[in-house]
Structures are given as C-alpha cells and as structure tokens.
Amino acid sequence: MLRIPDRLIGDAWFFPGREVVHAYFLTCDASLPRHEHWSIGHAVSGDLVRWNDLGICLRGGGPGSWDHNLATGSVLRHGGRYWMAYTGHTAQRVGVAVSDDLHRWERIGSGPVSGIDTRFYEPVGSGSRRVPHWRDPFLFAWEGWVYAAVCASRNGGPPDRRGTLGLSRSRDLRTWIVLPPPEVEAVGQELECPQVVERGGRWHLLFSSAPSFFPAAHLARHPAVAAGPNLYAMAAPTPLGPFRMLRKNPVLPPGAPYACQLVRWRGRDVLLGTHPEQGGDGGSISDPIAVVADAEGIRPS
C-alpha cells in the first residue's frame, strides 16, 4: 500500500516494466483543496505492496493553461518510447506526454490533442453532474492504430443512461481523430476510468461508477450496485464493441478501492485502485487484489 505523509492521493494508473511496476497517480499537498491542484506522482514496486515514492513526474501547466490541474491517464509503450495520455481536469480535454525512461516526461505541444466533438458527444452531461465529460484516457493499440478510450457522454438517449466510451485514434500519438462512440450498453451516467483489455479471447471494458450514476430502477433491481462505488465489467468480441454488461457485477465487494485497474504482473492478474482519504489519511494506493480474468469475466480469486 502506498501512502505519502502530508499528501493527498487520487486515481492511479500502472505500467508493468521489466523489473518493477510503475504507478502514476494524482497527488497534491494535503493542505490544498482536492481536485483543484493535482499533479502526477510516480512510484515503483516489485511486489505491488511496498512502493518507492519517486516524487512528481508531471506538474500542471501554469495559471490559466488548459492543463493547470491534471487528472487521470494511462501509459503505453509504442514505437520504442513511452506515451502518457492525461486529462486537463477543468477543461476535460486530453493531452499527451512522452518519455524514453518512464521517469522524465515531456508534453507534446502546448495544447490538448482531443476534446469533445459535439457531433457524437454532448458538450455538458445531462446527469447528476452537469459538467463536460471527456477524461480518464486509456491507451490501447489495435490493428495499426493507437486508441484512447475516455469517460464520455453520448449525444442522445435517456439522460440517466448517456454514459459511454468516448474514442479517438492516432497513428503517431501526436495527431488524433475523434470517433463516434462504440456500441456500449446504456446503463448509467458516467463510466469513469475506463480500461479496455483482452483476456480469454474476449475484450473487457472495466469502468468505475457510483450509485448516484445509475438510474433508480437499476438500483432497485441490483441492490449490490447501491452499496457504494465499485468496479464494473462489460465484454465484447473486439475492443471496439459491442460491449454488454457481464452477469457478475459489480466486480468487487462493498468497500473496495475506487478506479481499479487490471494489472498483469509476473503471470497473474490483480486489481489496484485508490482508497479515498479518511480523517487524517490522505488516501492510498491499495494492496493488490488477486482476480481471475478470463472469457467469463473479472472476479476475485
């Protein structure tokens, strides 16, 4: 478990290297308001329990910049380099930074590489949070393209079920094309921190959500969903859909860490997420949760 004295910890994302797993996470001084001053921290671990905090690896831009406050992202190795997609929190746009060693990161350009295309996505969410939704980019490669999957809101449909997977793609990770959303089962308002991974010959869409993001009728039929924030899973034959909810949802029992990611390390699959701050605790990256990830879905082992 990773805790840092006098600092808050938010969402985290992970990249398994040769000897260690790299964790990147939102962090700021504990004296500052949460969600308003995030930078991206960096830590490494060989066992996913004991972490070596390496400090800040990417700070927010200057005052007035589109990414002065950062939010969730992901890392992909492509073309012999490492690429990090991240969110400009207030602007709800996506930026990209590049690294040769996973430690030192350089922004690509001075602005975002993608944002909401109102042909496909609504500019402001129609659910309980009336804000733009274009965040938490997850990078994955497929058939010669690199895709970024984000938390987005579709342009139409019942307001309490517009949460979807926003898509953009690129050949070089510098110039991006925003695409229409894939076919994703309409279940709620926000599919936060999405992750698209292949296991057992099927593609799984993992996302995090809170009870307030689901329709009342859904909560009534599924009491476990009402128990608190959790991780959910859909599956599809391709990474571009069509995605359908799996029977075994939510994935974890109540009280689980939020914004979990599936990480394969030393031949096994685990989930790592974030425990929010409580009292004087500034939050933490969880210990690994062993899971089985196969054609049937994602479930604790």
Coordinates of N, CA and C in Angstrom, one line a residue, residues 50 195 278:
R50 N 5.0 -2.9 -1.4 CA 6.0 -1.9 -0.9 C 6.4 -1.0 -2.1
Q195 N -11.0 1.0 -18.9 CA -9.9 0.3 -19.3 C -10.4 -0.8 -20.2
Q278 N -9.5 9.4 4.6 CA -10.4 9.3 5.7 C -9.7 9.9 6.9

